[in-house]
């Protein structure tokens, strides 16, 4: 079965994960070389860790900000942005926190798991962009520690983001899942909304995942190559 072509669709949803950014040099989370192999998330990526030792958590995130800032979007990010420009009904939903979709020209990106490049003050209930590397200040002007505006383990997803994602998925005519292991919920289950609404479905990954059965087309290989094969 040859892969579907973007030209035949107008309401495309790209649902992306760390595999898309791996070709930019950003490590994935799972598998060999994965971030959660080297770091225990309970010490670096949950609210409890932050409350216990904010400096340690910030050291980890500052290091990640520096690593991501040194990377560039790849052909996959760029192709997705080109398709979005050509087809305004296109939506990008990502689990990535690296900001590479926007740097490649993607717009209105739904960042399900937040962003490395936003910080928030939970005391003042404020959120702002911060792209400084290293972080100019880890504290808010009120004196409280800022925290990355990231959905850490055990955090809830933004209801607003979930609604936006669901609306796009309900009306999609093509859903393309790219480079995600499909093990983190509720994100992993979102593409099902598009499938149940009748969208043509494609999974792009190096290997099978626990959610592969959901997809009509299972394309195996590098994300950028396989996206090009659909163009
Ligand atoms: P994972 O690291 O769990 O999975 C990455 C997936 O990408 C794997 O299935 C790989 O096989 C695949 N992959 C790697 N390189 C690829 C390539 N060049 N082309 C195609 N596929 C490739 O990453 P996610 O599924 O994104 O949470 O992880 C989900 C969430 O878990 C993340 O958003 C993160 C993490 O904890 C936060 O950052 C809050």
Coordinates of C-alpha atoms and ligand atoms in Angstrom, one line a residue:
X1 CA 0.0 0.0 0.0
X2 CA 1.7 3.2 -1.1
X3 CA 1.6 6.1 1.4
X4 CA -1.2 8.7 1.1
X5 CA -0.2 12.0 -0.4
X6 CA -0.7 15.3 1.4
X7 CA -2.1 16.8 -1.9
X8 CA -5.2 14.7 -1.4
X9 CA -6.1 16.2 2.0
X10 CA -7.0 19.6 3.3
X11 CA -7.5 19.1 7.1
X12 CA -4.2 17.5 8.1
X13 CA -3.2 17.0 11.7
X14 CA 0.4 16.3 12.5
X15 CA 0.9 14.7 15.9
X16 CA 4.5 14.7 16.8
X17 CA 6.9 13.3 19.3
X18 CA 10.6 13.3 20.2
X19 CA 11.5 11.1 17.1
X20 CA 10.8 14.1 14.8
X21 CA 13.4 16.2 16.6
X22 CA 16.0 13.4 17.0
X23 CA 17.2 14.2 13.4
X24 CA 18.1 17.7 14.8
X25 CA 20.3 16.1 17.4
X26 CA 17.9 16.2 20.3
X27 CA 17.8 12.9 22.2
X28 CA 14.5 11.1 22.6
X29 CA 13.2 10.1 26.0
X30 CA 13.1 6.3 25.7
X31 CA 15.2 3.7 23.9
X32 CA 19.0 3.7 23.8
X33 CA 20.5 7.2 24.5
X34 CA 17.1 8.3 25.9
X35 CA 16.9 11.1 28.5
X36 CA 15.0 8.9 31.0
X37 CA 17.8 6.3 30.8
X38 CA 20.3 8.8 32.0
X39 CA 18.0 10.8 34.4
X40 CA 15.5 9.6 36.8
X41 CA 12.4 11.7 36.1
X42 CA 11.4 11.6 39.8
X43 CA 14.5 13.7 40.5
X44 CA 14.2 16.1 37.6
X45 CA 10.8 16.2 36.0
X46 CA 8.0 16.3 38.6
X47 CA 6.6 18.9 40.9
X48 CA 7.8 17.0 44.0
X49 CA 11.4 17.1 42.7
X50 CA 11.1 20.9 42.1
X51 CA 9.8 21.5 45.6
X52 CA 12.5 19.4 47.1
X53 CA 15.4 20.9 45.1
X54 CA 14.6 23.6 42.6
X55 CA 18.2 24.3 41.8
X56 CA 18.8 20.7 40.8
X57 CA 15.7 20.7 38.6
X58 CA 16.7 24.0 37.0
X59 CA 20.3 22.8 36.3
X60 CA 18.8 19.9 34.3
X61 CA 16.4 22.2 32.4
X62 CA 19.1 24.8 31.8
X63 CA 21.3 22.1 30.3
X64 CA 18.4 21.0 28.1
X65 CA 17.7 24.6 27.0
X66 CA 21.4 25.1 26.0
X67 CA 21.4 21.7 24.1
X68 CA 18.2 22.5 22.2
X69 CA 19.2 26.1 21.5
X70 CA 22.3 24.7 19.7
X71 CA 20.1 22.6 17.4
X72 CA 18.3 23.6 14.3
X73 CA 14.9 22.4 12.9
X74 CA 15.3 19.6 10.4
X75 CA 13.7 18.8 7.0
X76 CA 10.7 17.2 8.8
X77 CA 9.8 20.3 10.8
X78 CA 10.3 22.4 7.7
X79 CA 8.1 20.3 5.5
X80 CA 5.3 20.3 8.0
X81 CA 5.5 24.1 8.1
X82 CA 5.4 24.3 4.3
X83 CA 2.3 22.1 4.2
X84 CA 0.7 24.2 6.9
X85 CA 1.3 27.3 4.8
X86 CA -0.2 25.7 1.7
X87 CA -3.1 24.2 3.5
X88 CA -4.5 26.5 6.2
X89 CA -6.7 23.7 7.7
X90 CA -3.5 22.0 9.0
X91 CA -2.9 21.7 12.7
X92 CA 0.3 20.8 14.5
X93 CA -0.1 19.0 17.8
X94 CA 3.2 18.2 19.5
X95 CA 4.4 16.5 22.7
X96 CA 7.7 18.2 22.1
X97 CA 8.8 21.0 24.4
X98 CA 11.7 22.1 22.2
X99 CA 10.0 24.8 20.1
X100 CA 11.4 23.5 16.8
X101 CA 8.1 23.5 15.0
X102 CA 7.7 27.3 15.5
X103 CA 11.4 27.9 14.7
X104 CA 10.7 26.1 11.4
X105 CA 7.8 28.4 10.6
X106 CA 4.9 26.3 12.1
X107 CA 2.1 28.4 13.5
X108 CA -0.5 28.0 16.3
X109 CA 1.3 24.9 17.5
X110 CA -0.5 23.0 20.2
X111 CA 2.2 22.2 22.7
X112 CA 0.5 19.4 24.8
X113 CA 3.4 19.1 27.2
X114 CA 4.3 22.8 27.4
X115 CA 7.6 24.5 26.4
X116 CA 11.2 24.7 27.6
X117 CA 11.0 28.3 26.5
X118 CA 8.2 29.5 28.8
X119 CA 8.5 30.0 32.6
X120 CA 5.8 30.5 35.1
X121 CA 5.4 31.9 38.6
X122 CA 2.9 29.7 40.5
X123 CA 2.7 32.3 43.2
X124 CA 1.7 35.2 41.0
X125 CA 0.0 32.9 38.4
X126 CA 1.9 34.4 35.5
X127 CA 3.5 32.8 32.4
X128 CA 6.0 34.4 30.1
X129 CA 8.4 33.5 27.3
X130 CA 12.1 33.3 28.3
X131 CA 14.7 32.2 25.8
X132 CA 17.8 33.2 27.8
X133 CA 20.6 30.6 27.9
X134 CA 21.6 30.2 30.6
X135 CA 18.4 31.3 32.3
X136 CA 18.8 35.0 33.2
X137 CA 17.0 34.5 36.5
X138 CA 15.5 31.4 38.1
X139 CA 13.4 33.6 40.3
X140 CA 10.4 35.8 39.7
X141 CA 10.5 39.5 40.8
X142 CA 8.2 38.4 43.7
X143 CA 11.0 36.2 45.0
X144 CA 9.5 32.8 44.3
X145 CA 11.2 30.3 42.0
X146 CA 10.0 30.3 38.4
X147 CA 9.3 26.9 37.0
X148 CA 9.5 25.7 33.4
X149 CA 6.0 25.8 31.9
X150 CA 6.2 22.1 31.1
X151 CA 3.8 19.3 31.9
X152 CA 5.9 17.2 34.1
X153 CA 5.1 13.7 35.2
X154 CA 1.9 13.7 37.4
X155 CA 0.9 17.2 36.1
X156 CA -2.4 17.6 34.3
X157 CA -2.5 18.7 30.7
X158 CA -4.0 22.2 29.9
X159 CA -7.7 21.8 29.4
X160 CA -7.6 24.5 26.8
X161 CA -4.9 22.7 24.8
X162 CA -6.8 19.5 25.0
X163 CA -9.9 21.1 23.6
X164 CA -8.0 22.7 20.8
X165 CA -6.4 19.4 19.9
X166 CA -9.7 17.5 20.1
X167 CA -11.5 20.0 17.8
X168 CA -8.7 19.7 15.2
X169 CA -8.8 15.9 15.4
X170 CA -12.5 15.7 15.1
X171 CA -12.5 17.5 11.8
X172 CA -9.2 16.0 10.4
X173 CA -9.2 14.1 7.1
X174 CA -5.6 12.9 7.6
X175 CA -3.8 12.2 10.9
X176 CA -0.1 11.7 10.7
X177 CA 1.6 10.5 13.9
X178 CA 5.4 11.0 13.8
X179 CA 8.1 9.7 16.1
X180 CA 6.2 9.0 19.3
X181 CA 6.4 5.9 21.4
X182 CA 2.7 6.1 22.2
X183 CA 3.2 5.3 25.9
X184 CA 2.4 8.6 27.5
X185 CA -1.2 9.2 28.2
X186 CA -3.5 11.0 27.6
X187 CA -1.5 12.2 24.6
X188 CA -1.1 8.7 23.1
X189 CA -4.9 8.3 22.8
X190 CA -5.6 11.6 21.1
X191 CA -5.1 10.4 17.4
X192 CA -7.9 7.8 18.0
X193 CA -10.4 10.8 17.9
X194 CA -9.4 11.4 14.2
X195 CA -9.4 7.7 13.4
X196 CA -12.9 7.3 14.8
X197 CA -14.1 10.3 12.9
X198 CA -13.0 8.7 9.7
X199 CA -9.6 10.3 9.0
X200 CA -7.0 8.4 7.0
X201 CA -4.3 7.5 9.5
X202 CA -0.5 7.2 9.2
X203 CA 2.1 6.3 11.8
X204 CA 5.7 7.2 11.0
X205 CA 8.3 5.6 13.3
X206 CA 11.5 3.6 13.2
X207 CA 9.6 0.7 14.8
X208 CA 6.2 -0.6 15.9
X209 CA 4.7 1.0 19.0
X210 CA 1.9 -0.2 21.4
X211 CA -0.6 2.0 19.4
X212 CA 0.5 0.9 15.9
X213 CA -2.7 -1.0 15.4
X214 CA -4.7 2.2 15.3
X215 CA -3.1 3.2 12.0
X216 CA -4.0 2.2 8.4
X217 CA -0.5 3.1 7.1
X218 CA 2.5 2.2 9.2
X219 CA 5.6 3.7 7.6
X220 CA 8.9 2.6 9.0
X221 CA 12.0 4.7 8.7
X222 CA 13.3 8.2 9.4
X223 CA 10.6 10.8 9.9
X224 CA 12.0 13.3 7.4
X225 CA 12.4 10.7 4.6
X226 CA 8.9 9.4 5.1
X227 CA 7.3 12.8 5.3
X228 CA 9.0 13.6 1.9
X229 CA 7.6 10.4 0.5
X230 CA 4.1 11.8 1.2
X231 CA 4.8 15.2 -0.4
Ligands
LIG1 P1 9.9 8.8 23.1 O1 11.3 9.0 23.4 O2 9.1 8.0 24.1 O3 9.7 8.0 21.7 C1 10.4 8.5 20.6 C2 9.9 7.6 19.4 O4 10.5 8.1 18.2 C3 10.3 6.1 19.5 O5 9.1 5.4 19.2 C4 11.3 6.0 18.4 O6 11.2 4.7 17.8 C5 10.9 7.1 17.4 N1 12.0 7.6 16.6 C6 13.3 8.0 17.0 N2 14.0 8.5 16.0 C7 13.1 8.6 14.9 C8 13.2 9.1 13.6 N3 14.4 9.6 13.1 N4 12.2 9.0 12.8 C9 11.0 8.4 13.2 N5 10.8 7.9 14.5 C10 11.9 8.0 15.3 O7 9.3 10.2 22.9 P2 7.7 10.7 23.0 O8 6.8 9.7 22.5 O9 7.7 12.0 22.3 O10 7.2 14.5 28.1 O11 7.6 10.9 24.5 C11 6.3 11.3 25.0 C12 6.6 12.2 26.3 O12 7.4 11.5 27.2 C13 7.4 13.4 26.0 O13 6.6 14.5 25.5 C14 8.1 13.7 27.3 C15 8.4 12.4 27.8 O14 8.3 12.2 29.2 C16 7.6 15.8 28.5 O15 8.6 16.3 28.0 C17 6.8 16.5 29.4

